[in-house]
Coordinates of C-alpha atoms in Angstrom, one line a residue:
M103 CA 132.2 74.8 118.1
K104 CA 135.3 74.1 120.2
T105 CA 138.1 71.9 118.7
E106 CA 139.4 68.8 120.3
R107 CA 142.5 70.7 121.4
E108 CA 140.5 73.5 123.0
I109 CA 138.4 70.9 124.9
D110 CA 141.6 69.2 126.1
K111 CA 142.9 72.5 127.3
L112 CA 139.7 73.3 129.2
M113 CA 139.8 69.9 130.9
Q114 CA 143.5 70.4 131.8
E115 CA 142.7 73.8 133.4
A116 CA 139.7 72.4 135.2
L117 CA 141.7 69.5 136.7
S118 CA 144.7 71.7 137.6
P119 CA 144.6 72.5 141.3
E120 CA 145.6 75.9 142.7
I121 CA 147.5 74.2 145.5
E122 CA 149.8 71.6 144.1
P123 CA 150.9 68.4 145.9
D124 CA 154.6 67.9 146.7
K125 CA 156.7 67.3 143.6
A126 CA 158.3 64.1 145.0
L127 CA 154.8 62.7 145.7
N128 CA 153.7 63.4 142.2
E129 CA 156.8 61.8 140.7
N130 CA 156.3 58.7 142.8
L131 CA 152.6 58.5 141.8
L132 CA 153.5 58.8 138.1
H133 CA 156.2 56.1 138.5
M134 CA 153.6 53.8 140.0
W135 CA 151.2 54.6 137.2
D136 CA 153.8 53.8 134.6
G137 CA 154.5 50.4 136.2
Q138 CA 150.9 49.4 136.1
Y139 CA 149.5 51.1 133.0
S140 CA 152.3 51.2 130.4
D141 CA 151.4 49.8 127.0
N142 CA 153.4 46.7 127.9
A143 CA 151.5 46.1 131.2
S144 CA 149.9 42.7 131.4
E145 CA 146.6 44.1 132.7
N146 CA 144.7 47.4 132.8
R147 CA 143.4 47.9 136.3
C148 CA 143.1 51.0 138.5
S149 CA 145.9 51.2 141.2
D150 CA 144.7 50.2 144.7
M151 CA 141.1 51.5 144.2
D152 CA 138.2 49.3 145.2
T153 CA 137.2 47.3 142.2
D154 CA 134.7 45.0 143.9
L155 CA 131.9 46.4 141.7
I156 CA 133.7 45.6 138.5
S157 CA 132.5 42.2 137.3
D158 CA 134.4 39.4 135.6
R159 CA 132.6 40.3 132.4
V160 CA 133.7 43.9 132.6
D161 CA 137.3 42.8 133.2
M162 CA 137.1 40.6 130.1
V163 CA 135.8 43.4 127.9
Y164 CA 138.3 45.8 129.6
K165 CA 141.2 43.6 128.4
R166 CA 139.8 43.1 124.9
K167 CA 139.5 46.9 124.5
K168 CA 142.9 47.6 126.0
E169 CA 144.4 49.5 123.2
H170 CA 141.3 51.7 122.8
V171 CA 141.1 52.5 126.5
T172 CA 144.8 53.3 126.8
K173 CA 144.7 55.6 123.8
N174 CA 141.7 57.6 124.9
Y175 CA 141.8 57.7 128.6
F176 CA 145.3 57.3 129.9
I177 CA 147.9 60.1 129.5
S178 CA 151.2 58.9 128.0
K179 CA 154.5 59.3 129.8
K180 CA 155.7 61.9 127.3
E181 CA 152.6 64.1 127.8
R182 CA 152.9 63.7 131.6
M183 CA 156.6 64.8 131.6
S184 CA 155.6 67.8 129.4
E185 CA 152.9 68.8 131.9
M186 CA 155.4 68.4 134.7
K187 CA 157.7 70.9 133.0
N188 CA 154.8 73.3 132.6
K189 CA 153.7 73.0 136.2
R190 CA 150.5 71.2 135.1
R191 CA 150.6 68.4 137.6
L192 CA 147.7 66.0 138.2
S193 CA 146.4 65.9 141.7
I194 CA 145.6 62.5 143.3
A195 CA 141.8 63.3 142.9
A196 CA 142.3 64.1 139.3
A197 CA 144.1 60.8 138.6
A198 CA 141.4 58.9 140.4
A199 CA 138.7 60.7 138.4
I200 CA 140.4 59.7 135.1
C201 CA 140.6 56.1 136.3
V202 CA 136.9 56.1 137.3
L203 CA 136.0 57.6 133.9
A204 CA 137.9 54.7 132.2
V205 CA 136.2 52.1 134.2
S206 CA 132.7 53.7 133.9
T207 CA 133.1 53.8 130.1
T208 CA 134.1 50.2 130.1
V209 CA 131.1 49.3 132.2
A210 CA 128.8 51.0 129.6
V211 CA 130.4 48.8 126.9
A212 CA 129.9 45.6 128.9
A213 CA 126.3 46.4 129.7
T214 CA 125.3 46.2 126.0
V215 CA 123.7 42.8 125.8
R216 CA 122.0 41.4 122.8
Y217 CA 118.8 39.7 123.9
L218 CA 116.8 37.3 121.8
S219 CA 113.4 38.3 120.6
R220 CA 110.3 36.3 121.4
E221 CA 110.4 34.6 118.0
E222 CA 114.1 33.9 118.3
I223 CA 113.7 32.3 121.7
I224 CA 111.0 30.0 120.4
K225 CA 113.2 29.1 117.5
E226 CA 116.3 28.4 119.7
V227 CA 114.4 26.4 122.3
K228 CA 112.7 24.3 119.5
D229 CA 109.4 23.8 121.2
P230 CA 106.8 23.1 118.5
Y231 CA 103.9 23.3 121.0
A232 CA 105.0 26.8 122.2
E233 CA 105.5 27.9 118.6
N234 CA 102.0 26.8 117.7
A235 CA 100.5 28.5 120.7
F236 CA 102.2 31.8 120.0
K237 CA 101.3 31.6 116.4
N238 CA 97.6 30.5 116.7
G239 CA 96.7 31.3 120.3
T240 CA 96.0 34.6 122.1
T241 CA 99.2 36.3 123.1
L242 CA 100.0 39.1 125.6
D243 CA 103.4 40.9 125.7
I244 CA 104.6 41.6 129.3
N245 CA 108.2 42.8 128.8
Q246 CA 108.8 43.4 132.5
T247 CA 112.3 43.1 134.0
V248 CA 113.2 42.8 137.7
E249 CA 116.5 42.3 139.5
A250 CA 116.7 40.2 142.6
G251 CA 119.8 38.8 144.4
D252 CA 122.5 38.2 141.8
Y253 CA 120.1 37.7 138.9
R254 CA 118.0 39.7 136.4
F255 CA 114.6 38.3 135.4
R256 CA 112.5 39.2 132.4
V257 CA 109.0 38.1 131.5
Y258 CA 108.6 38.4 127.8
S259 CA 105.1 37.1 126.7
I260 CA 102.3 34.8 127.5
A261 CA 100.2 32.7 125.1
T262 CA 97.0 30.9 126.0
Q263 CA 95.1 28.5 123.9
E264 CA 92.2 26.1 124.4
K265 CA 92.6 22.4 123.8
L266 CA 93.5 21.9 120.2
T267 CA 91.0 19.0 119.9
E268 CA 88.3 21.5 120.4
N269 CA 89.4 24.1 117.9
G270 CA 90.2 21.7 115.1
L271 CA 94.0 22.3 114.9
N272 CA 96.4 19.6 114.0
E273 CA 96.3 16.5 116.1
G274 CA 99.3 15.9 118.3
L275 CA 99.9 19.5 119.3
E276 CA 99.0 20.6 122.8
G277 CA 97.0 23.5 124.0
G278 CA 97.4 25.3 127.4
T279 CA 99.4 28.3 128.6
Y280 CA 102.9 29.2 127.7
V281 CA 105.1 31.9 129.3
I282 CA 108.6 33.0 128.0
V283 CA 111.1 34.2 130.6
S284 CA 114.8 34.9 130.7
I285 CA 117.2 34.7 133.6
E286 CA 120.8 36.1 133.6
R287 CA 123.4 37.0 136.1
I288 CA 123.7 40.7 136.8
D289 CA 127.5 40.5 136.8
G290 CA 127.4 39.2 133.3
T291 CA 128.9 35.7 133.9
S292 CA 127.2 32.9 132.1
M293 CA 124.3 31.0 133.5
L294 CA 126.3 27.8 132.6
D295 CA 128.7 28.5 135.4
D296 CA 126.1 27.5 138.1
Y297 CA 123.7 25.6 135.9
H298 CA 123.8 22.5 138.1
E299 CA 123.9 24.2 141.4
K300 CA 121.3 26.9 141.0
T301 CA 117.7 26.1 140.2
F302 CA 114.6 28.2 139.5
L303 CA 110.9 27.5 139.7
V304 CA 108.7 29.6 137.4
S305 CA 105.0 28.9 138.0
P306 CA 101.6 30.5 137.5
L307 CA 99.5 31.1 140.6
I308 CA 95.8 31.9 140.8
Q309 CA 93.8 34.0 143.3
G310 CA 91.6 31.9 145.5
L311 CA 93.6 28.7 144.9
E312 CA 96.1 27.6 147.6
P313 CA 99.5 28.2 145.8
W314 CA 101.1 25.2 147.5
S315 CA 98.5 22.9 145.9
Y316 CA 97.7 24.7 142.6
N317 CA 101.0 25.5 140.8
I318 CA 103.0 24.2 137.8
F319 CA 103.5 20.8 139.4
S320 CA 99.8 20.0 139.8
M321 CA 98.5 21.9 136.7
G322 CA 100.1 19.8 133.9
G323 CA 103.3 21.8 134.0
S324 CA 106.6 21.4 132.2
Y325 CA 109.3 23.6 130.6
T326 CA 111.9 23.7 127.9
Q327 CA 115.0 26.0 128.0
K328 CA 118.3 26.9 126.5
I329 CA 121.3 29.0 127.4
K330 CA 122.3 31.4 124.7
D331 CA 125.2 33.9 125.1
G332 CA 125.2 33.2 128.8
I333 CA 121.5 34.0 129.3
L334 CA 119.0 31.3 130.2
Y335 CA 115.7 31.4 128.1
R336 CA 112.9 29.3 129.4
I337 CA 109.4 28.5 128.1
I338 CA 107.0 27.1 130.7
K339 CA 103.8 25.3 129.9
C340 CA 100.8 24.4 132.0
D341 CA 97.0 23.9 131.7
E342 CA 95.0 26.9 130.4
I343 CA 94.8 29.6 133.1
A344 CA 92.8 32.1 131.0
L345 CA 89.7 30.3 132.3
F346 CA 90.4 32.1 135.6
A347 CA 90.9 35.6 134.1
D348 CA 88.1 37.0 136.4
R349 CA 90.6 36.5 139.2
Q350 CA 94.1 37.8 139.6
I351 CA 96.6 35.6 137.9
Y352 CA 100.2 35.7 139.0
L353 CA 103.6 34.4 137.8
S354 CA 106.0 33.5 140.6
I355 CA 109.7 32.9 140.4
L356 CA 111.6 31.1 143.2
D357 CA 115.3 30.2 143.4
D358 CA 114.4 26.7 144.3
T359 CA 113.3 23.4 142.7
F360 CA 110.0 23.2 144.5
Y361 CA 107.3 25.6 145.7
Q362 CA 108.2 27.0 149.1
K363 CA 105.1 27.7 151.3
D364 CA 106.9 30.4 153.3
A365 CA 107.8 32.4 150.2
Y366 CA 104.3 33.9 149.7
H367 CA 101.4 34.9 151.9
Y368 CA 98.0 33.5 150.9
N369 CA 95.1 35.6 152.2
E370 CA 92.4 33.1 153.3
V371 CA 89.7 35.8 153.1
D372 CA 90.0 37.2 149.5
G373 CA 92.4 34.6 148.1
T374 CA 95.1 37.2 147.1
I375 CA 98.7 36.2 147.0
S376 CA 101.6 38.4 148.0
R377 CA 105.3 38.1 148.6
E378 CA 106.7 37.4 152.1
E379 CA 109.2 40.2 152.5
S380 CA 111.1 38.2 155.2
Y381 CA 111.7 35.2 152.9
D382 CA 115.3 34.3 152.7
G383 CA 115.6 33.9 148.9
I384 CA 114.2 35.1 145.6
N385 CA 110.4 35.2 145.6
L386 CA 109.3 37.4 142.7
L387 CA 105.6 37.8 141.9
F388 CA 104.3 39.3 138.6
E389 CA 100.7 40.0 137.8
L390 CA 99.6 38.7 134.5
P391 CA 96.9 41.1 133.0
I392 CA 95.0 38.5 131.0
D393 CA 91.8 39.9 129.4
K394 CA 89.0 39.3 131.9
S395 CA 86.5 38.6 129.1
R396 CA 88.3 35.3 128.5
A397 CA 87.2 34.0 131.9
D398 CA 84.8 31.0 131.8
K399 CA 83.5 30.1 135.3
E400 CA 81.8 27.0 134.2
K401 CA 84.8 25.5 132.5
A402 CA 87.0 26.7 135.3
A403 CA 84.9 24.9 137.9
Q404 CA 84.9 21.7 135.7
Y405 CA 88.6 21.9 135.4
L406 CA 89.1 22.1 139.1
R407 CA 86.7 19.2 139.7
E408 CA 88.7 17.0 137.2
L409 CA 92.0 18.2 138.6
E410 CA 91.1 17.5 142.2
K411 CA 89.7 14.1 141.2
S412 CA 93.0 13.2 139.6
W413 CA 94.7 13.7 142.9
E414 CA 92.5 10.9 144.5
K415 CA 94.7 8.1 143.4
E416 CA 93.5 4.6 143.8
I417 CA 95.7 2.5 146.1
V418 CA 97.9 -0.3 144.8
E419 CA 96.3 -3.3 146.3
T420 CA 98.6 -5.8 148.0
G421 CA 96.5 -8.9 147.9
S422 CA 96.1 -8.6 151.7
E423 CA 93.1 -6.8 153.1
L424 CA 95.1 -6.2 156.3
L425 CA 97.8 -4.3 154.4
D426 CA 95.3 -2.5 152.2
N427 CA 93.5 -1.3 155.3
I428 CA 96.8 0.2 156.6
I429 CA 97.2 2.2 153.4
R430 CA 93.6 3.5 153.6
Q431 CA 94.0 4.4 157.3
E432 CA 97.2 6.3 156.6
R433 CA 95.6 8.2 153.7
A434 CA 92.7 9.1 155.9
K435 CA 95.3 10.7 158.3
G436 CA 96.7 12.8 155.4
S437 CA 99.3 10.5 153.9
N438 CA 99.8 10.5 150.1
A439 CA 100.9 6.9 150.1
I440 CA 99.2 4.7 147.5
C441 CA 101.2 1.5 148.1
I442 CA 102.7 -0.3 151.1
E443 CA 106.2 0.6 150.1
E444 CA 105.5 4.3 150.7
I445 CA 104.6 3.8 154.3
P446 CA 107.5 4.1 156.8
V447 CA 108.5 0.9 158.6
E448 CA 107.9 2.5 162.0
V449 CA 104.3 3.2 161.0
L450 CA 103.8 -0.3 159.7
I451 CA 105.0 -2.0 162.9
S452 CA 102.8 0.3 164.9
Y453 CA 99.8 -1.7 163.5
A454 CA 101.4 -5.0 164.6
K455 CA 102.4 -6.8 167.8
L456 CA 106.0 -7.8 168.6
D457 CA 106.6 -11.6 168.7
E458 CA 108.9 -11.6 171.8
D459 CA 110.3 -15.0 170.9
S460 CA 111.6 -13.7 167.6
V461 CA 113.9 -11.1 169.1
K462 CA 117.6 -12.1 168.6
V463 CA 120.8 -10.2 169.0
L464 CA 122.9 -10.4 165.8
T465 CA 126.6 -10.2 165.3
P466 CA 128.0 -9.1 161.9
R467 CA 130.1 -11.8 160.2
D468 CA 133.6 -11.2 159.0
D469 CA 132.3 -10.3 155.6
G470 CA 130.1 -7.5 157.0
M471 CA 126.8 -9.4 156.5
I472 CA 124.1 -9.8 159.2
E473 CA 122.2 -13.1 159.2
Y474 CA 118.9 -13.7 161.0
T475 CA 117.2 -17.1 161.3
Y476 CA 113.8 -17.7 163.0
Y477 CA 111.2 -20.4 162.7
R478 CA 107.8 -19.9 164.3
K479 CA 105.9 -22.5 166.2
D480 CA 104.1 -23.6 163.0
E481 CA 107.6 -24.2 161.6
S482 CA 107.2 -21.3 159.1
G483 CA 110.0 -18.8 158.8
G484 CA 113.5 -18.9 157.5
S485 CA 116.8 -16.9 157.2
D486 CA 117.5 -13.4 156.0
M487 CA 120.7 -11.5 155.5
R488 CA 121.6 -7.8 155.1
A489 CA 124.8 -5.9 154.9
L490 CA 125.8 -3.8 157.9
D491 CA 126.4 -1.0 155.4
D492 CA 122.6 -0.8 154.9
F493 CA 122.4 0.9 158.3
L494 CA 125.3 3.2 157.6
L495 CA 123.9 4.2 154.2
R496 CA 120.3 4.8 155.3
F497 CA 120.9 6.4 158.7
P498 CA 123.6 9.1 159.3
D499 CA 124.3 7.9 162.8
G500 CA 124.0 4.2 162.0
T501 CA 120.8 3.7 164.1
G502 CA 117.3 2.9 162.8
T503 CA 114.9 0.2 161.7
I504 CA 115.0 -1.6 158.3
L505 CA 112.2 -3.6 156.9
I506 CA 113.6 -6.9 155.7
G507 CA 110.5 -8.5 154.4
I508 CA 106.7 -9.0 154.6
N509 CA 105.5 -12.6 155.0
F510 CA 102.0 -14.0 155.1
G511 CA 100.5 -16.8 157.2
E512 CA 98.6 -19.6 155.5
N513 CA 95.8 -17.2 154.9
S514 CA 96.9 -13.7 154.0
E515 CA 93.5 -12.4 155.1
E516 CA 94.3 -13.5 158.7
E517 CA 98.0 -12.9 159.3
V518 CA 100.8 -10.6 158.1
I519 CA 104.4 -10.7 159.4
F520 CA 106.9 -7.8 159.3
R521 CA 110.5 -8.9 159.7
V522 CA 112.8 -6.1 160.7
F523 CA 116.4 -5.4 161.8
T524 CA 117.2 -2.6 164.3
R525 CA 120.4 -1.0 165.4
D526 CA 120.6 1.1 168.5
A527 CA 122.9 3.9 169.7
D528 CA 125.2 1.3 171.3
G529 CA 125.7 -0.5 168.0
I530 CA 123.6 -3.5 169.0
I531 CA 121.8 -5.1 166.1
K532 CA 118.6 -7.2 166.6
G533 CA 116.3 -9.1 164.3
M534 CA 112.6 -9.5 165.1
E535 CA 109.1 -10.0 163.8
Y536 CA 105.9 -8.1 164.2
I537 CA 102.6 -9.8 163.5
I538 CA 99.2 -8.5 162.5
K539 CA 96.3 -10.8 163.0
E540 CA 92.7 -10.5 161.9

């Protein structure tokens, strides 16, 4: 077995070129090296080489290990001068090779990350429902890691459990499906750095169910999470998806707050879901191999009926059949509005007729307020005021229509009046009323 000295000698011989560079050039290089990599230098960085691939985290570890790195991988000034006397000069390529070796070794040190185990994640996140599900439910370890964009994603495990009221467990704990994932930055920087700017949606998807309608938002979803040592650990929860185990069940991860329809392709024929390769963003898709024997078609069909029924929200009645009919008509056209406030003013006035006599040009007062007064022929009416800033706040270019109020005639079943303000591109503000009659 060769000694350390013999190994050093072999390396020196291997790195010694047969054709030596100019002596003056070597001395100049060594002078530059001393200036940047002496023991008193403020930083340890390779001279002008491209360090774009060296992350901030590597730099941090690099500085912390400065003494170790300098001792093991950089030749001292005394040794270099001795080699110069013995005509053992380092070529430019050899110097670069040593620098790369130092950086590569540091990268290996920085890449050693201590990940939490499944049990530690549950303990850190402090989710008693997830703890109960992984303890008493059916669990499946996935342990799959994928890198996308600037991030590394890992799916740990999934636990599924029927409603606890049916299996006799303690009251107050929920059943359902729980999935544990982790998200970290590939460059090693903490997830806290962009916690408020970068969001992720982790959601189960099911073959045969439109993903834009059936996802974590509609299926009783929620999540808890915690950042530990720069890594984000999240536990998502949703209704029990093992009922659909006879179909392909997926786990999607998007770098967005909401589901994006253009992120995945839904096959209308067989119901399979796949990634859209052209999607501009992160759109991961994992397959969850849940035991097919756990499928229950009858319960799954019942679940879907109850779920879809819950989407059929009753409208919030206004006390006016005229207004209630507007809500119903808009819902029939595809709107999700359940109250009159959720219908745009432009749509409301499309059901009414403009009272030409009510139209007035308004001039903002010195205090920035706009006042409109109008009395109808039956002497009903009155005054309304709004701030000019309302237009500027609601509309980027200052133009638009604002609903000031909804009034009723003597019988709300027969007449409804919309009072609005408008501001056009010329800055002209008008007040007016639209009337719906039975």
